[in-house]
Short mmCIF file of N, CA and C in Angstrom, two decimals:
data_model
loop_
_atom_site.label_atom_id
_atom_site.label_comp_id
_atom_site.label_asym_id
_atom_site.label_seq_id
_atom_site.Cartn_x
_atom_site.Cartn_y
_atom_site.Cartn_z
N MET K 204 -54.85 -73.21 -54.76
CA MET K 204 -54.78 -72.71 -53.26
C MET K 204 -55.30 -71.22 -53.15
N ALA K 205 -56.77 -70.66 -52.80
CA ALA K 205 -56.66 -69.76 -52.49
C ALA K 205 -56.02 -68.63 -51.63
N GLY K 206 -55.81 -67.57 -51.74
CA GLY K 206 -55.02 -66.55 -50.92
C GLY K 206 -53.43 -66.74 -50.70
N GLU K 207 -53.26 -67.88 -51.33
CA GLU K 207 -51.73 -68.48 -51.05
C GLU K 207 -50.74 -67.51 -52.24
N ASN K 208 -49.55 -66.96 -51.89
CA ASN K 208 -48.83 -66.62 -52.50
C ASN K 208 -47.95 -67.41 -53.14
N VAL K 209 -47.90 -68.16 -54.45
CA VAL K 209 -46.95 -69.25 -55.09
C VAL K 209 -46.14 -68.67 -56.01
N VAL K 210 -44.84 -69.17 -55.83
CA VAL K 210 -43.66 -68.64 -56.43
C VAL K 210 -43.86 -69.51 -57.58
N ARG K 211 -43.69 -69.40 -59.03
CA ARG K 211 -43.34 -70.37 -60.09
C ARG K 211 -41.70 -69.98 -60.52
N LEU K 212 -41.18 -71.27 -60.38
CA LEU K 212 -39.75 -71.43 -60.89
C LEU K 212 -39.91 -71.96 -61.75
N ARG K 213 -38.71 -71.69 -62.80
CA ARG K 213 -38.66 -72.28 -63.85
C ARG K 213 -37.02 -72.79 -64.12
N LEU K 214 -37.35 -73.81 -64.60
CA LEU K 214 -35.76 -74.62 -65.33
C LEU K 214 -35.08 -73.52 -65.91
N ARG K 215 -34.17 -73.01 -65.74
CA ARG K 215 -33.19 -72.51 -66.62
C ARG K 215 -31.67 -72.53 -66.17
N PRO K 216 -30.86 -72.54 -67.18
CA PRO K 216 -29.65 -72.65 -67.16
C PRO K 216 -29.10 -71.42 -66.03
N PRO K 217 -28.18 -71.68 -64.86
CA PRO K 217 -28.08 -71.19 -63.91
C PRO K 217 -26.57 -70.32 -64.72
N ALA K 218 -26.68 -68.96 -63.79
CA ALA K 218 -25.74 -68.11 -64.91
C ALA K 218 -24.20 -68.21 -64.24
N HIS K 219 -23.69 -68.63 -63.20
CA HIS K 219 -22.20 -68.96 -62.63
C HIS K 219 -21.61 -69.98 -62.75
N ALA K 220 -20.12 -70.04 -62.99
CA ALA K 220 -19.73 -70.76 -63.20
C ALA K 220 -18.55 -71.32 -62.17
N PRO K 221 -18.24 -72.23 -61.89
CA PRO K 221 -17.03 -72.44 -60.77
C PRO K 221 -16.12 -71.53 -60.94
N SER K 222 -14.99 -71.03 -59.85
CA SER K 222 -13.86 -70.47 -60.15
C SER K 222 -13.00 -71.25 -61.01
N GLU K 223 -12.19 -70.31 -61.80
CA GLU K 223 -11.38 -71.16 -62.94
C GLU K 223 -9.98 -72.17 -61.90
N ARG K 224 -9.85 -71.85 -60.58
CA ARG K 224 -8.70 -72.94 -59.73
C ARG K 224 -9.40 -74.06 -59.69
N ALA K 225 -10.90 -74.18 -59.93
CA ALA K 225 -11.39 -75.60 -59.80
C ALA K 225 -10.89 -76.51 -60.73
N VAL K 226 -10.52 -76.15 -61.67
CA VAL K 226 -9.86 -76.79 -62.93
C VAL K 226 -8.69 -77.52 -62.25
N GLY K 227 -7.94 -76.94 -61.57
CA GLY K 227 -6.67 -77.33 -60.77
C GLY K 227 -6.99 -78.63 -59.92
N TRP K 228 -7.74 -77.87 -58.81
CA TRP K 228 -8.29 -78.84 -58.29
C TRP K 228 -8.76 -80.09 -58.41
N TRP K 229 -9.43 -80.21 -59.57
CA TRP K 229 -10.07 -81.51 -59.82
C TRP K 229 -8.90 -81.94 -60.44
N ARG K 230 -8.63 -81.39 -61.25
CA ARG K 230 -6.68 -82.51 -61.82
C ARG K 230 -6.05 -83.13 -61.10
N VAL K 231 -5.84 -82.41 -59.78
CA VAL K 231 -5.18 -82.62 -58.62
C VAL K 231 -6.01 -84.09 -57.71
N GLN K 232 -7.08 -84.21 -57.50
CA GLN K 232 -8.06 -84.91 -57.43
C GLN K 232 -7.78 -86.36 -58.16
N LEU K 233 -7.94 -86.01 -59.47
CA LEU K 233 -8.07 -87.31 -60.49
C LEU K 233 -6.34 -87.79 -60.56
N ALA K 234 -5.66 -86.88 -60.53
CA ALA K 234 -3.97 -87.40 -60.42
C ALA K 234 -3.93 -88.50 -58.73
N LEU K 235 -4.42 -87.60 -58.12
CA LEU K 235 -4.19 -88.72 -56.69
C LEU K 235 -4.90 -90.05 -56.98
N LEU K 236 -6.07 -89.91 -57.50
CA LEU K 236 -6.94 -91.07 -57.57
C LEU K 236 -6.33 -92.30 -58.32
N THR K 237 -5.52 -91.50 -59.66
CA THR K 237 -4.79 -92.76 -60.79
C THR K 237 -3.61 -93.00 -59.65
N ALA K 238 -2.58 -92.19 -58.85
CA ALA K 238 -1.57 -92.66 -58.71
C ALA K 238 -1.42 -93.63 -57.46
N VAL K 239 -2.57 -93.61 -56.77
CA VAL K 239 -2.65 -94.76 -55.62
C VAL K 239 -3.17 -96.07 -56.17
N PRO K 240 -3.89 -96.51 -57.13
CA PRO K 240 -3.99 -97.62 -57.73
C PRO K 240 -2.80 -98.24 -58.32
N VAL K 241 -2.33 -97.39 -59.34
CA VAL K 241 -0.97 -97.44 -60.25
C VAL K 241 -0.14 -97.85 -58.87
N ALA K 242 0.45 -97.05 -58.15
CA ALA K 242 1.61 -97.67 -57.28
C ALA K 242 1.38 -98.61 -56.73
N VAL K 243 -0.15 -99.15 -56.33
CA VAL K 243 -0.52 -100.52 -55.83
C VAL K 243 -0.12 -101.45 -56.66
N LEU K 244 -0.63 -101.50 -57.97
CA LEU K 244 -0.17 -102.18 -59.14
C LEU K 244 1.24 -102.61 -59.21
N VAL K 245 1.71 -101.47 -59.16
CA VAL K 245 3.84 -102.04 -59.55
C VAL K 245 4.28 -102.40 -58.33
N LEU K 246 4.10 -101.92 -57.26
CA LEU K 246 4.43 -102.80 -55.74
C LEU K 246 4.05 -104.12 -55.88
N LEU K 247 3.01 -104.53 -56.13
CA LEU K 247 2.32 -105.78 -56.71
C LEU K 247 3.52 -106.45 -57.48
N GLY K 248 3.63 -105.82 -58.84
CA GLY K 248 4.15 -106.39 -59.53
C GLY K 248 5.62 -106.75 -59.01
N VAL K 249 6.42 -105.94 -58.54
CA VAL K 249 7.82 -105.90 -58.12
C VAL K 249 7.88 -107.47 -56.85
N PHE K 250 6.63 -107.33 -56.21
CA PHE K 250 6.79 -108.30 -54.97
C PHE K 250 6.18 -109.91 -55.75
N ILE K 251 5.19 -109.66 -56.85
CA ILE K 251 4.65 -110.99 -57.13
C ILE K 251 5.50 -111.37 -58.37
N ALA K 252 6.57 -112.32 -58.66
CA ALA K 252 7.15 -112.26 -59.79
C ALA K 252 5.75 -113.35 -60.52
N PRO K 253 5.43 -114.05 -60.69
CA PRO K 253 4.62 -114.74 -61.22
C PRO K 253 3.61 -113.97 -62.13
N ALA K 254 2.76 -113.01 -61.36
CA ALA K 254 1.64 -112.21 -61.92
C ALA K 254 2.56 -110.46 -62.47
N ARG K 255 3.86 -110.68 -62.60
CA ARG K 255 4.25 -109.51 -62.72
C ARG K 255 4.04 -108.72 -63.90
N THR K 256 3.66 -109.30 -65.07
CA THR K 256 3.73 -108.93 -66.59
C THR K 256 2.04 -108.30 -66.47
N TRP K 257 1.35 -108.98 -66.24
CA TRP K 257 -0.42 -108.79 -65.88
C TRP K 257 -0.59 -107.69 -65.04
N LEU K 258 0.36 -107.37 -63.95
CA LEU K 258 -0.05 -106.46 -62.79
C LEU K 258 0.47 -105.11 -63.62
N LEU K 259 2.05 -105.25 -64.08
CA LEU K 259 2.54 -104.06 -64.59
C LEU K 259 1.74 -103.27 -65.93
N LEU K 260 1.26 -104.50 -66.62
CA LEU K 260 0.39 -104.16 -67.71
C LEU K 260 -0.91 -103.14 -67.39
N THR K 261 -1.23 -103.73 -66.10
CA THR K 261 -2.78 -102.97 -65.52
C THR K 261 -2.49 -101.66 -65.21
N ALA K 262 -1.34 -101.55 -64.32
CA ALA K 262 -0.88 -100.26 -64.29
C ALA K 262 -0.38 -99.40 -65.26
N ALA K 263 0.30 -99.91 -66.18
CA ALA K 263 0.46 -98.90 -67.10
C ALA K 263 -1.03 -98.63 -68.14
N ALA K 264 -1.86 -99.98 -68.18
CA ALA K 264 -3.40 -98.88 -68.57
C ALA K 264 -4.18 -98.16 -67.61
N VAL K 265 -4.11 -98.25 -66.52
CA VAL K 265 -4.82 -97.37 -65.41
C VAL K 265 -4.12 -96.04 -65.49
N ALA K 266 -2.79 -96.00 -65.61
CA ALA K 266 -2.10 -94.97 -65.78
C ALA K 266 -2.47 -93.95 -66.60
N VAL K 267 -2.55 -94.85 -67.99
CA VAL K 267 -2.78 -93.89 -69.08
C VAL K 267 -4.34 -93.19 -69.38
N LEU K 268 -4.99 -94.01 -68.64
CA LEU K 268 -6.43 -93.71 -68.59
C LEU K 268 -6.61 -92.61 -67.72
N GLY K 269 -6.33 -92.98 -66.17
CA GLY K 269 -6.05 -91.55 -65.34
C GLY K 269 -5.28 -90.45 -66.10
N LEU K 270 -4.31 -90.46 -66.54
CA LEU K 270 -3.82 -89.21 -67.32
C LEU K 270 -4.79 -88.41 -68.27
N ALA K 271 -5.25 -89.28 -68.99
CA ALA K 271 -6.08 -89.00 -69.97
C ALA K 271 -7.65 -88.30 -69.48
N CYS K 272 -7.65 -88.99 -68.59
CA CYS K 272 -9.22 -88.31 -67.55
C CYS K 272 -8.49 -87.03 -66.91
N THR K 273 -7.61 -86.83 -66.21
CA THR K 273 -6.63 -85.89 -65.49
C THR K 273 -6.63 -84.91 -66.89
N ALA K 274 -6.25 -85.14 -67.96
CA ALA K 274 -6.25 -83.68 -68.98
C ALA K 274 -7.44 -83.14 -69.24
N PHE K 275 -8.52 -83.99 -69.90
CA PHE K 275 -9.18 -83.74 -70.60
C PHE K 275 -10.64 -83.49 -69.28
N LEU K 276 -10.79 -84.41 -68.46
CA LEU K 276 -12.30 -84.23 -67.62
C LEU K 276 -12.45 -82.66 -67.25
N PRO K 277 -11.33 -82.53 -66.56
CA PRO K 277 -11.60 -81.45 -65.46
C PRO K 277 -12.04 -80.02 -66.36
N ARG K 278 -11.76 -79.81 -67.38
CA ARG K 278 -12.35 -78.24 -68.55
C ARG K 278 -13.86 -78.78 -68.64
N TRP K 279 -13.89 -80.14 -69.07
CA TRP K 279 -15.32 -80.38 -69.55
C TRP K 279 -16.14 -79.99 -67.98
N TRP K 280 -15.78 -80.46 -66.96
CA TRP K 280 -16.59 -80.53 -66.17
C TRP K 280 -16.68 -78.99 -65.53
N PHE K 281 -15.98 -78.06 -66.11
CA PHE K 281 -15.91 -76.56 -65.70
C PHE K 281 -17.07 -75.96 -66.73
N GLY K 282 -16.85 -76.64 -67.79
CA GLY K 282 -18.12 -76.26 -69.03
C GLY K 282 -19.59 -76.63 -68.28
N VAL K 283 -19.75 -77.60 -67.99
CA VAL K 283 -21.12 -78.21 -67.72
C VAL K 283 -21.70 -77.51 -66.16
N HIS K 284 -20.83 -77.51 -64.98
CA HIS K 284 -21.26 -76.83 -63.86
C HIS K 284 -21.67 -75.57 -63.78
N ARG K 285 -22.72 -75.46 -63.49
CA ARG K 285 -23.16 -73.97 -63.22
C ARG K 285 -24.15 -73.92 -61.86
N TRP K 286 -24.48 -72.53 -61.54
CA TRP K 286 -24.84 -72.27 -60.15
C TRP K 286 -25.35 -71.19 -60.04
N GLU K 287 -26.44 -70.84 -59.27
CA GLU K 287 -27.07 -69.50 -59.27
C GLU K 287 -28.22 -69.47 -58.15
N VAL K 288 -27.55 -68.07 -57.43
CA VAL K 288 -28.57 -67.81 -56.05
C VAL K 288 -29.40 -66.76 -56.20
N THR K 289 -30.93 -66.61 -56.26
CA THR K 289 -31.79 -65.45 -56.62
C THR K 289 -32.47 -65.47 -55.38
N ASP K 290 -33.49 -64.67 -55.15
CA ASP K 290 -34.37 -64.19 -53.98
C ASP K 290 -34.92 -65.02 -53.69
N ASP K 291 -35.50 -66.40 -54.95
CA ASP K 291 -36.41 -67.32 -54.52
C ASP K 291 -36.16 -68.75 -54.46
N ALA K 292 -34.68 -69.15 -55.11
CA ALA K 292 -34.25 -70.19 -55.23
C ALA K 292 -32.92 -69.92 -55.59
N VAL K 293 -32.35 -71.80 -54.88
CA VAL K 293 -30.93 -72.12 -55.57
C VAL K 293 -31.12 -72.86 -57.02
N TYR K 294 -30.17 -72.58 -57.41
CA TYR K 294 -30.12 -73.31 -59.22
C TYR K 294 -29.03 -74.00 -59.36
N VAL K 295 -28.77 -75.25 -59.15
CA VAL K 295 -27.72 -75.69 -59.42
C VAL K 295 -27.60 -77.12 -60.82
N ARG K 296 -26.83 -76.75 -61.66
CA ARG K 296 -26.65 -77.75 -62.84
C ARG K 296 -25.26 -78.24 -62.80
N THR K 297 -25.53 -79.85 -63.02
CA THR K 297 -24.37 -80.78 -62.66
C THR K 297 -24.47 -81.87 -63.43
N GLY K 298 -23.45 -82.83 -63.82
CA GLY K 298 -23.73 -83.90 -64.86
C GLY K 298 -22.70 -83.74 -65.62
N TYR K 299 -22.35 -84.95 -66.35
CA TYR K 299 -21.03 -85.11 -67.44
C TYR K 299 -22.01 -85.68 -68.77
N PHE K 300 -22.70 -86.89 -68.54
CA PHE K 300 -23.40 -87.65 -69.51
C PHE K 300 -24.82 -87.16 -69.21
N LEU K 301 -25.37 -87.35 -68.31
CA LEU K 301 -26.51 -87.14 -67.56
C LEU K 301 -26.53 -86.00 -66.63
N ARG K 302 -27.06 -84.96 -67.46
CA ARG K 302 -27.52 -83.58 -67.02
C ARG K 302 -28.26 -83.42 -65.45
N GLU K 303 -27.88 -82.93 -64.79
CA GLU K 303 -29.09 -82.76 -63.65
C GLU K 303 -29.26 -81.31 -63.51
N TRP K 304 -30.40 -80.87 -63.29
CA TRP K 304 -30.65 -79.54 -62.80
C TRP K 304 -31.60 -79.15 -62.04
N ARG K 305 -31.12 -78.87 -60.94
CA ARG K 305 -31.80 -78.75 -59.23
C ARG K 305 -31.81 -77.49 -58.92
N ILE K 306 -33.64 -77.15 -58.63
CA ILE K 306 -33.84 -76.02 -58.07
C ILE K 306 -34.11 -76.05 -56.22
N ALA K 307 -34.08 -75.52 -55.38
CA ALA K 307 -34.34 -75.52 -53.95
C ALA K 307 -34.90 -74.20 -54.16
N PRO K 308 -36.18 -73.98 -53.76
CA PRO K 308 -36.81 -72.72 -53.63
C PRO K 308 -36.55 -72.40 -51.91
N MET K 309 -36.09 -71.41 -51.79
CA MET K 309 -35.40 -70.62 -50.19
C MET K 309 -36.63 -71.53 -49.08
N SER K 310 -37.62 -71.37 -49.18
CA SER K 310 -38.50 -71.99 -48.09
C SER K 310 -38.32 -73.73 -47.95
N ARG K 311 -37.65 -74.28 -48.66
CA ARG K 311 -37.37 -75.93 -48.69
C ARG K 311 -35.97 -75.69 -47.74
N ILE K 312 -35.37 -74.69 -47.94
CA ILE K 312 -33.53 -74.98 -47.27
C ILE K 312 -33.62 -75.04 -45.86
N GLN K 313 -33.30 -75.79 -45.29
CA GLN K 313 -32.93 -76.33 -43.97
C GLN K 313 -31.35 -75.69 -43.63
N THR K 314 -30.46 -75.98 -43.92
CA THR K 314 -29.34 -75.74 -43.56
C THR K 314 -28.57 -75.20 -44.62
N VAL K 315 -26.93 -74.67 -44.42
CA VAL K 315 -26.18 -74.07 -45.36
C VAL K 315 -24.96 -74.35 -44.57
N ASP K 316 -24.13 -75.26 -45.44
CA ASP K 316 -22.95 -75.47 -44.86
C ASP K 316 -21.67 -75.30 -46.09
N THR K 317 -20.61 -74.56 -45.27
CA THR K 317 -19.61 -74.37 -46.15
C THR K 317 -18.41 -75.34 -45.72
N VAL K 318 -17.73 -76.25 -46.52
CA VAL K 318 -16.62 -77.07 -46.16
C VAL K 318 -15.03 -76.52 -47.45
N ARG K 319 -14.10 -76.83 -46.32
CA ARG K 319 -13.11 -76.52 -47.39
C ARG K 319 -11.71 -77.67 -46.86
N GLY K 320 -11.99 -79.04 -47.84
CA GLY K 320 -10.92 -79.83 -47.24
C GLY K 320 -9.36 -79.10 -47.80
N PRO K 321 -8.61 -80.18 -47.47
CA PRO K 321 -6.95 -79.66 -47.67
C PRO K 321 -6.80 -79.36 -49.65
N LEU K 322 -7.23 -80.00 -50.01
CA LEU K 322 -6.90 -79.61 -51.25
C LEU K 322 -7.48 -78.59 -52.09
N GLU K 323 -8.82 -78.38 -51.35
CA GLU K 323 -9.66 -76.96 -51.42
C GLU K 323 -9.09 -75.75 -50.79
N GLN K 324 -8.22 -75.90 -49.99
CA GLN K 324 -7.57 -75.01 -48.90
C GLN K 324 -6.35 -74.70 -49.76
N ALA K 325 -5.82 -75.60 -50.28
CA ALA K 325 -4.57 -75.23 -50.81
C ALA K 325 -4.88 -74.44 -52.35
N PHE K 326 -6.24 -74.50 -52.97
CA PHE K 326 -6.57 -73.85 -54.04
C PHE K 326 -7.31 -72.89 -53.69
N ARG K 327 -7.56 -72.28 -52.79
CA ARG K 327 -8.10 -71.55 -52.21
C ARG K 327 -9.96 -71.36 -52.66
N LEU K 328 -10.45 -72.68 -52.29
CA LEU K 328 -11.58 -73.07 -52.74
C LEU K 328 -12.34 -73.46 -51.72
N ALA K 329 -13.84 -73.47 -51.76
CA ALA K 329 -14.69 -74.17 -50.97
C ALA K 329 -15.86 -74.57 -51.61
N THR K 330 -16.99 -75.72 -50.73
CA THR K 330 -17.66 -76.24 -51.41
C THR K 330 -19.17 -75.64 -50.57
N VAL K 331 -19.97 -75.48 -51.23
CA VAL K 331 -21.17 -74.64 -50.26
C VAL K 331 -22.40 -75.80 -50.72
N THR K 332 -22.71 -76.54 -49.29
CA THR K 332 -24.05 -77.46 -49.46
C THR K 332 -24.87 -76.84 -48.73
N VAL K 333 -26.14 -76.98 -49.84
CA VAL K 333 -27.47 -76.41 -49.25
C VAL K 333 -28.40 -77.53 -48.94
N THR K 334 -28.58 -77.84 -47.85
CA THR K 334 -29.46 -79.07 -47.20
C THR K 334 -30.92 -78.50 -47.33
N THR K 335 -31.67 -79.39 -48.25
CA THR K 335 -33.07 -78.87 -48.09
C THR K 335 -33.96 -80.21 -47.55
N ALA K 336 -35.45 -80.12 -47.48
CA ALA K 336 -36.51 -81.07 -47.39
C ALA K 336 -36.61 -82.06 -48.61
N SER K 337 -35.76 -82.52 -48.76
CA SER K 337 -36.10 -82.96 -50.18
C SER K 337 -35.13 -84.53 -50.12
N ALA K 338 -36.18 -85.62 -50.35
CA ALA K 338 -35.43 -86.81 -50.59
C ALA K 338 -34.19 -86.69 -51.41
N LYS K 339 -34.21 -86.03 -52.16
CA LYS K 339 -32.81 -86.57 -53.45
C LYS K 339 -31.82 -85.94 -52.72
N GLY K 340 -31.67 -85.25 -51.51
CA GLY K 340 -30.28 -84.95 -51.23
C GLY K 340 -29.97 -83.52 -51.20
N ALA K 341 -29.00 -82.95 -50.49
CA ALA K 341 -28.39 -81.47 -50.76
C ALA K 341 -28.30 -81.00 -51.87
N LEU K 342 -28.08 -80.18 -52.24
CA LEU K 342 -27.18 -79.37 -53.53
C LEU K 342 -25.86 -79.03 -53.06
N ARG K 343 -24.93 -79.63 -53.92
CA ARG K 343 -23.41 -78.96 -53.49
C ARG K 343 -23.17 -78.27 -54.83
N ILE K 344 -22.40 -77.10 -54.38
CA ILE K 344 -21.68 -75.91 -55.40
C ILE K 344 -20.34 -76.14 -55.15
N GLU K 345 -19.58 -76.41 -55.68
CA GLU K 345 -18.59 -77.16 -55.77
C GLU K 345 -17.39 -75.71 -56.61
N GLY K 346 -16.43 -75.82 -56.15
CA GLY K 346 -15.29 -75.04 -56.59
C GLY K 346 -15.38 -73.79 -56.71
N LEU K 347 -16.05 -73.35 -55.65
CA LEU K 347 -16.24 -71.91 -55.32
C LEU K 347 -15.05 -70.97 -54.79
N ASP K 348 -14.57 -70.04 -54.95
CA ASP K 348 -13.54 -69.16 -54.54
C ASP K 348 -13.80 -69.09 -52.75
N HIS K 349 -13.24 -69.35 -51.80
CA HIS K 349 -13.73 -69.43 -50.63
C HIS K 349 -13.95 -68.18 -50.22
N GLU K 350 -13.75 -67.14 -50.31
CA GLU K 350 -14.50 -65.82 -50.03
C GLU K 350 -15.90 -65.65 -50.73
N LEU K 351 -16.06 -66.15 -52.07
CA LEU K 351 -17.13 -65.95 -52.38
C LEU K 351 -18.21 -67.29 -51.72
N ALA K 352 -17.71 -68.08 -51.31
CA ALA K 352 -18.40 -69.24 -50.80
C ALA K 352 -19.03 -68.46 -49.24
N ALA K 353 -18.29 -68.09 -48.29
CA ALA K 353 -18.84 -67.40 -47.29
C ALA K 353 -19.58 -66.57 -47.44
N GLU K 354 -19.56 -65.60 -48.73
CA GLU K 354 -20.34 -64.89 -48.85
C GLU K 354 -21.67 -65.41 -49.65
N LEU K 355 -21.56 -66.42 -49.73
CA LEU K 355 -23.11 -66.75 -50.66
C LEU K 355 -23.67 -67.73 -49.41
N ALA K 356 -22.92 -68.07 -48.55
CA ALA K 356 -23.30 -68.80 -47.10
C ALA K 356 -24.07 -68.02 -46.36
N GLU K 357 -23.77 -66.59 -46.03
CA GLU K 357 -24.02 -65.46 -45.20
C GLU K 357 -25.48 -65.15 -46.00
N ARG K 358 -25.07 -64.99 -47.34
CA ARG K 358 -26.44 -64.46 -48.25
C ARG K 358 -27.84 -65.32 -48.03
N LEU K 359 -27.18 -66.61 -48.41
CA LEU K 359 -28.30 -67.57 -48.41
C LEU K 359 -29.27 -67.93 -46.90
N THR K 360 -28.16 -67.69 -46.03
CA THR K 360 -28.65 -67.10 -44.48
C THR K 360 -29.64 -66.37 -44.10
N VAL K 361 -29.39 -65.29 -44.78
CA VAL K 361 -30.44 -63.85 -44.88
C VAL K 361 -31.52 -64.31 -45.38
N LEU K 362 -31.36 -64.96 -46.68
CA LEU K 362 -32.84 -65.09 -47.46
C LEU K 362 -33.73 -66.15 -46.97
N THR K 363 -33.14 -67.41 -46.53
CA THR K 363 -33.92 -68.31 -45.73
C THR K 363 -34.38 -67.74 -44.41
N ARG K 364 -33.88 -67.27 -43.69
CA ARG K 364 -34.35 -66.41 -42.58
C ARG K 364 -35.46 -65.15 -43.07
N ALA K 365 -35.65 -64.63 -44.00
CA ALA K 365 -36.31 -63.82 -44.28
C ALA K 365 -37.60 -64.24 -45.30
N THR K 366 -37.66 -65.69 -45.50
CA THR K 366 -38.43 -66.32 -46.51
C THR K 366 -39.41 -66.95 -45.25
N PRO K 367 -40.84 -66.52 -45.54
CA PRO K 367 -41.88 -67.72 -44.97
C PRO K 367 -41.78 -69.07 -44.99
N GLY K 368 -42.33 -69.76 -44.11
CA GLY K 368 -42.14 -71.43 -44.62
C GLY K 368 -41.53 -72.17 -43.57
N ASP K 369 -41.48 -73.09 -43.03
CA ASP K 369 -40.84 -74.02 -42.56
C ASP K 369 -39.97 -75.10 -42.65
N ALA K 370 -39.62 -75.04 -43.95
CA ALA K 370 -38.19 -75.83 -44.85
C ALA K 370 -38.70 -77.09 -44.77
N THR K 371 -40.07 -77.70 -44.85
CA THR K 371 -40.56 -79.28 -44.49
C THR K 371 -41.04 -79.26 -45.45
#
């Protein structure tokens, strides 16, 4: 395309990790996701005598698996999740078994949202969601310090406003 200024973006490891506090946030999420089914199974085991053994054994198995996940997965996730914002694009790398690296050029960004759920607020964290004109969906940068997330959202707003294009 003659006369167009084409920006070439290359897939590379993004430079920044989530906040260290994200490890605790992920642990609490996993603990809660484990506690709910274990509590239901135990209650059912208490009240349904014919199935008590199987329900309590299942509750024990779910508890052991959940506690193992709670102990090990958050640290692994911290080692995998990366993000970076440059003047040209937002880079995000996620995934545990299947790694996903995504780049959103500034000209494709439509909205930037910052979300802080109750647990995130307790850990002073936030999630920045970058919505693009892509069928793949939004890019999510999770586990950011809440002040950094606010600064990042402001920076992205300034960068996208200054970037030519219509985000489609």
